[in-house]
Amino acid sequence: MTPADAPTVFIVDDDAGVRASIQGLLKSARLRCASFGTAEEFLRNKPPEGPSCLVLDVSLPGVNGLDLQRELADAGVRIPIIFITGHGDIPMTVKAMKSGAVEFLTKPFRDQDLLDAIRQALDRDRVTRQQQSSLAGLRKRYEALTAREREVMGLVVSGMLNKQIAFDLGTSEITVKIHRGHVMRKMQAESLAELVRMAAKLELPPGKK
């Protein structure tokens, strides 16, 4: 595993003792971590390249934990969050979990409960990053298609036959077959069903040009 691929656990808690305790726990579990006393300090930090998660105190000076969760979501930052708090209540927990938190732990919590939540969060982030990487590769292949090939792909995945596509585009069936072959090769699709799944992932409407 390269340093860029190594997971990072971020800790945001205004209690230095809590930060030190969690850092010690993570060190014993051989997990890389970085800690911050405020949400603002965390936001100034460069996002990691590898899998990561955030252990976040709800009660923070300035921007609190729930507000930081919302700010990150609004900015498109999908880092998995584990909330920790000394005085959680049910509405607060429900709000955090509905907004995508992995876990909500009330202090004092068991070390193993925190480690289990962190591992779950890191696994979730790995899967998300793999999916994002796969989708980026798919978009790159789609962008390599010519305008006519994109047009043919849209009609093919909508269920039209070659002769119907030829009529619709005012061209010959042989030309459509050639374009279709180019689409399958460039998109690296082994079958029509796979091409349809690719179009769904790209969220292409039928007949997109």
mmCIF file of C-alpha atoms in Angstrom:
data_model
loop_
_atom_site.group_PDB
_atom_site.id
_atom_site.type_symbol
_atom_site.label_atom_id
_atom_site.label_comp_id
_atom_site.label_asym_id
_atom_site.label_seq_id
_atom_site.Cartn_x
_atom_site.Cartn_y
_atom_site.Cartn_z
ATOM 1 C CA MET A 1 0.000 0.000 0.000
ATOM 2 C CA THR A 2 1.463 3.359 -1.032
ATOM 3 C CA PRO A 3 1.320 6.377 1.319
ATOM 4 C CA ALA A 4 -1.344 7.926 -0.940
ATOM 5 C CA ASP A 5 -3.487 4.774 -0.606
ATOM 6 C CA ALA A 6 -3.031 4.460 3.175
ATOM 7 C CA PRO A 7 -6.195 5.350 5.092
ATOM 8 C CA THR A 8 -6.300 8.473 7.242
ATOM 9 C CA VAL A 9 -8.543 9.034 10.260
ATOM 10 C CA PHE A 10 -9.248 12.693 11.011
ATOM 11 C CA ILE A 11 -10.204 13.687 14.553
ATOM 12 C CA VAL A 12 -11.959 16.969 15.331
ATOM 13 C CA ASP A 13 -12.524 17.557 19.048
ATOM 14 C CA ASP A 14 -11.829 20.646 21.164
ATOM 15 C CA ASP A 15 -10.772 18.451 24.116
ATOM 16 C CA ALA A 16 -7.023 17.837 23.813
ATOM 17 C CA GLY A 17 -7.272 14.852 26.154
ATOM 18 C CA VAL A 18 -9.875 13.156 23.960
ATOM 19 C CA ARG A 19 -7.783 13.828 20.843
ATOM 20 C CA ALA A 20 -4.673 12.346 22.484
ATOM 21 C CA SER A 21 -6.608 9.289 23.682
ATOM 22 C CA ILE A 22 -8.041 8.560 20.247
ATOM 23 C CA GLN A 23 -4.661 9.162 18.595
ATOM 24 C CA GLY A 24 -3.086 6.630 20.950
ATOM 25 C CA LEU A 25 -5.813 4.104 20.142
ATOM 26 C CA LEU A 26 -5.349 4.588 16.409
ATOM 27 C CA LYS A 27 -1.575 4.326 16.705
ATOM 28 C CA SER A 28 -1.973 0.967 18.468
ATOM 29 C CA ALA A 29 -4.248 -0.126 15.593
ATOM 30 C CA ARG A 30 -1.604 1.090 13.095
ATOM 31 C CA LEU A 31 -3.915 3.669 11.580
ATOM 32 C CA ARG A 32 -2.633 7.028 10.359
ATOM 33 C CA CYS A 33 -4.433 10.006 11.861
ATOM 34 C CA ALA A 34 -4.489 13.788 12.065
ATOM 35 C CA SER A 35 -6.276 15.799 14.746
ATOM 36 C CA PHE A 36 -7.765 19.279 14.969
ATOM 37 C CA GLY A 37 -9.301 21.353 17.752
ATOM 38 C CA THR A 38 -11.903 23.100 15.601
ATOM 39 C CA ALA A 39 -13.897 22.563 12.418
ATOM 40 C CA GLU A 40 -12.179 25.578 10.880
ATOM 41 C CA GLU A 41 -8.740 23.992 11.358
ATOM 42 C CA PHE A 42 -9.964 20.797 9.698
ATOM 43 C CA LEU A 43 -11.402 22.707 6.736
ATOM 44 C CA ARG A 44 -8.015 24.346 6.120
ATOM 45 C CA ASN A 45 -6.441 20.911 5.771
ATOM 46 C CA LYS A 46 -5.828 19.468 2.298
ATOM 47 C CA PRO A 47 -8.220 16.567 1.528
ATOM 48 C CA PRO A 48 -6.492 13.171 1.510
ATOM 49 C CA GLU A 49 -5.867 11.209 -1.673
ATOM 50 C CA GLY A 50 -6.561 7.851 -0.054
ATOM 51 C CA PRO A 51 -9.490 6.462 1.963
ATOM 52 C CA SER A 52 -10.408 8.480 5.027
ATOM 53 C CA CYS A 53 -13.029 9.088 7.685
ATOM 54 C CA LEU A 54 -13.779 11.741 10.265
ATOM 55 C CA VAL A 55 -14.235 11.255 14.013
ATOM 56 C CA LEU A 56 -16.174 14.401 14.863
ATOM 57 C CA ASP A 57 -17.285 15.889 18.162
ATOM 58 C CA VAL A 58 -20.777 17.360 18.019
ATOM 59 C CA SER A 59 -20.073 20.261 20.392
ATOM 60 C CA LEU A 60 -17.309 22.423 18.981
ATOM 61 C CA PRO A 61 -16.468 26.136 19.370
ATOM 62 C CA GLY A 62 -17.544 28.072 16.282
ATOM 63 C CA VAL A 63 -18.832 25.670 13.647
ATOM 64 C CA ASN A 64 -20.306 22.661 15.476
ATOM 65 C CA GLY A 65 -20.174 19.065 14.279
ATOM 66 C CA LEU A 66 -23.612 18.913 12.670
ATOM 67 C CA ASP A 67 -22.959 22.205 10.851
ATOM 68 C CA LEU A 68 -19.621 20.858 9.589
ATOM 69 C CA GLN A 69 -21.377 17.717 8.345
ATOM 70 C CA ARG A 70 -23.776 19.905 6.362
ATOM 71 C CA GLU A 71 -20.984 22.145 5.026
ATOM 72 C CA LEU A 72 -19.018 19.139 3.787
ATOM 73 C CA ALA A 73 -22.099 17.667 2.101
ATOM 74 C CA ASP A 74 -22.887 21.006 0.432
ATOM 75 C CA ALA A 75 -19.294 21.155 -0.852
ATOM 76 C CA GLY A 76 -19.558 17.631 -2.284
ATOM 77 C CA VAL A 77 -17.067 16.181 0.237
ATOM 78 C CA ARG A 78 -18.384 12.676 1.005
ATOM 79 C CA ILE A 79 -16.054 11.712 3.856
ATOM 80 C CA PRO A 80 -17.744 9.182 6.201
ATOM 81 C CA ILE A 81 -18.363 10.670 9.662
ATOM 82 C CA ILE A 82 -18.419 9.071 13.115
ATOM 83 C CA PHE A 83 -19.926 11.440 15.656
ATOM 84 C CA ILE A 84 -18.828 11.444 19.288
ATOM 85 C CA THR A 85 -20.521 13.474 22.021
ATOM 86 C CA GLY A 86 -20.700 13.837 25.776
ATOM 87 C CA HIS A 87 -24.377 14.693 25.768
ATOM 88 C CA GLY A 88 -26.168 13.271 22.755
ATOM 89 C CA ASP A 89 -29.922 13.091 22.498
ATOM 90 C CA ILE A 90 -32.239 11.130 20.204
ATOM 91 C CA PRO A 91 -33.187 14.021 17.833
ATOM 92 C CA MET A 92 -29.509 14.907 17.422
ATOM 93 C CA THR A 93 -28.610 11.283 16.707
ATOM 94 C CA VAL A 94 -31.447 10.893 14.192
ATOM 95 C CA LYS A 95 -30.408 14.090 12.385
ATOM 96 C CA ALA A 96 -26.786 12.962 12.126
ATOM 97 C CA MET A 97 -27.643 9.450 10.923
ATOM 98 C CA LYS A 98 -30.203 10.710 8.383
ATOM 99 C CA SER A 99 -27.471 12.949 6.984
ATOM 100 C CA GLY A 100 -25.250 9.931 6.401
ATOM 101 C CA ALA A 101 -23.217 9.498 9.580
ATOM 102 C CA VAL A 102 -21.718 6.027 10.025
ATOM 103 C CA GLU A 103 -22.125 5.956 13.813
ATOM 104 C CA PHE A 104 -23.044 8.161 16.766
ATOM 105 C CA LEU A 105 -21.127 7.301 19.949
ATOM 106 C CA THR A 106 -21.765 8.812 23.374
ATOM 107 C CA LYS A 107 -18.752 9.423 25.613
ATOM 108 C CA PRO A 108 -17.408 7.416 27.308
ATOM 109 C CA PHE A 109 -17.468 4.793 24.558
ATOM 110 C CA ARG A 110 -15.596 1.509 24.284
ATOM 111 C CA ASP A 111 -12.382 1.607 22.253
ATOM 112 C CA GLN A 112 -13.550 -1.394 20.247
ATOM 113 C CA ASP A 113 -16.822 0.337 19.321
ATOM 114 C CA LEU A 114 -14.875 3.284 17.927
ATOM 115 C CA LEU A 115 -12.430 1.050 16.048
ATOM 116 C CA ASP A 116 -15.296 -0.985 14.568
ATOM 117 C CA ALA A 117 -17.021 2.219 13.398
ATOM 118 C CA ILE A 118 -13.764 3.551 11.920
ATOM 119 C CA ARG A 119 -13.120 0.333 9.988
ATOM 120 C CA GLN A 120 -16.690 0.382 8.689
ATOM 121 C CA ALA A 121 -16.271 4.028 7.641
ATOM 122 C CA LEU A 122 -12.954 3.377 5.877
ATOM 123 C CA ASP A 123 -14.433 0.378 4.039
ATOM 124 C CA ARG A 124 -17.350 2.552 2.920
ATOM 125 C CA ASP A 125 -14.976 5.237 1.660
ATOM 126 C CA ARG A 126 -12.862 2.693 -0.253
ATOM 127 C CA VAL A 127 -15.959 1.412 -2.058
ATOM 128 C CA THR A 128 -17.114 4.965 -2.842
ATOM 129 C CA ARG A 129 -13.694 5.906 -4.226
ATOM 130 C CA GLN A 130 -13.585 2.763 -6.377
ATOM 131 C CA GLN A 131 -17.021 3.561 -7.770
ATOM 132 C CA GLN A 132 -16.017 7.156 -8.474
ATOM 133 C CA SER A 133 -12.842 6.007 -10.219
ATOM 134 C CA SER A 134 -14.803 3.518 -12.330
ATOM 135 C CA LEU A 135 -17.343 6.184 -13.280
ATOM 136 C CA ALA A 136 -14.576 8.653 -14.190
ATOM 137 C CA GLY A 137 -13.055 6.048 -16.527
ATOM 138 C CA LEU A 138 -16.462 5.405 -18.068
ATOM 139 C CA ARG A 139 -17.007 9.138 -18.667
ATOM 140 C CA LYS A 140 -13.571 9.403 -20.280
ATOM 141 C CA ARG A 141 -14.407 6.579 -22.692
ATOM 142 C CA TYR A 142 -17.772 8.167 -23.510
ATOM 143 C CA GLU A 143 -16.133 11.528 -24.179
ATOM 144 C CA ALA A 144 -13.822 9.780 -26.684
ATOM 145 C CA LEU A 145 -16.841 8.916 -28.855
ATOM 146 C CA THR A 146 -17.632 11.127 -31.829
ATOM 147 C CA ALA A 147 -20.903 13.068 -31.844
ATOM 148 C CA ARG A 148 -22.452 10.545 -34.247
ATOM 149 C CA GLU A 149 -21.230 7.589 -32.157
ATOM 150 C CA ARG A 150 -22.854 9.108 -29.064
ATOM 151 C CA GLU A 151 -26.037 9.558 -31.054
ATOM 152 C CA VAL A 152 -25.967 5.919 -32.169
ATOM 153 C CA MET A 153 -25.193 4.737 -28.629
ATOM 154 C CA GLY A 154 -28.195 6.629 -27.269
ATOM 155 C CA LEU A 155 -30.496 5.050 -29.842
ATOM 156 C CA VAL A 156 -29.003 1.573 -29.390
ATOM 157 C CA VAL A 157 -29.522 1.575 -25.618
ATOM 158 C CA SER A 158 -33.069 2.835 -26.095
ATOM 159 C CA GLY A 159 -33.793 -0.519 -27.773
ATOM 160 C CA MET A 160 -33.905 0.480 -31.427
ATOM 161 C CA LEU A 161 -32.765 -1.951 -34.129
ATOM 162 C CA ASN A 162 -30.000 -1.023 -36.593
ATOM 163 C CA LYS A 163 -32.476 -0.530 -39.442
ATOM 164 C CA GLN A 164 -34.641 1.717 -37.229
ATOM 165 C CA ILE A 165 -31.605 3.772 -36.245
ATOM 166 C CA ALA A 166 -30.558 4.029 -39.914
ATOM 167 C CA PHE A 167 -34.009 5.328 -40.852
ATOM 168 C CA ASP A 168 -34.047 7.736 -37.911
ATOM 169 C CA LEU A 169 -30.614 9.149 -38.804
ATOM 170 C CA GLY A 170 -31.155 9.085 -42.573
ATOM 171 C CA THR A 171 -28.179 6.807 -43.197
ATOM 172 C CA SER A 172 -27.527 3.189 -44.218
ATOM 173 C CA GLU A 173 -27.782 0.169 -41.948
ATOM 174 C CA ILE A 174 -24.160 -0.722 -42.749
ATOM 175 C CA THR A 175 -23.011 2.715 -41.538
ATOM 176 C CA VAL A 176 -24.982 2.238 -38.319
ATOM 177 C CA LYS A 177 -23.338 -1.173 -37.800
ATOM 178 C CA ILE A 178 -19.904 0.416 -38.222
ATOM 179 C CA HIS A 179 -20.703 3.176 -35.716
ATOM 180 C CA ARG A 180 -22.169 0.619 -33.331
ATOM 181 C CA GLY A 181 -18.990 -1.445 -33.551
ATOM 182 C CA HIS A 182 -16.901 1.626 -32.784
ATOM 183 C CA VAL A 183 -19.113 2.383 -29.767
ATOM 184 C CA MET A 184 -18.775 -1.154 -28.380
ATOM 185 C CA ARG A 185 -14.990 -1.104 -28.833
ATOM 186 C CA LYS A 186 -14.386 2.375 -27.429
ATOM 187 C CA MET A 187 -16.715 1.829 -24.473
ATOM 188 C CA GLN A 188 -15.143 -1.607 -23.878
ATOM 189 C CA ALA A 189 -18.595 -3.177 -23.739
ATOM 190 C CA GLU A 190 -18.788 -6.941 -24.239
ATOM 191 C CA SER A 191 -22.538 -6.979 -24.872
ATOM 192 C CA LEU A 192 -25.579 -4.780 -25.441
ATOM 193 C CA ALA A 193 -26.669 -5.411 -21.858
ATOM 194 C CA GLU A 194 -23.324 -4.097 -20.595
ATOM 195 C CA LEU A 195 -23.633 -1.026 -22.834
ATOM 196 C CA VAL A 196 -27.111 -0.370 -21.406
ATOM 197 C CA ARG A 197 -25.709 -0.576 -17.872
ATOM 198 C CA MET A 198 -22.953 1.867 -18.830
ATOM 199 C CA ALA A 199 -25.514 4.317 -20.202
ATOM 200 C CA ALA A 200 -27.492 4.025 -16.960
ATOM 201 C CA LYS A 201 -24.384 4.782 -14.883
ATOM 202 C CA LEU A 202 -23.687 7.794 -17.103
ATOM 203 C CA GLU A 203 -27.355 8.786 -16.701
ATOM 204 C CA LEU A 204 -27.759 9.247 -20.428
ATOM 205 C CA PRO A 205 -31.319 9.827 -21.594
ATOM 206 C CA PRO A 206 -32.399 7.649 -24.557
ATOM 207 C CA GLY A 207 -31.300 9.085 -27.884
ATOM 208 C CA LYS A 208 -28.809 11.503 -26.305
ATOM 209 C CA LYS A 209 -26.670 13.238 -28.912
#
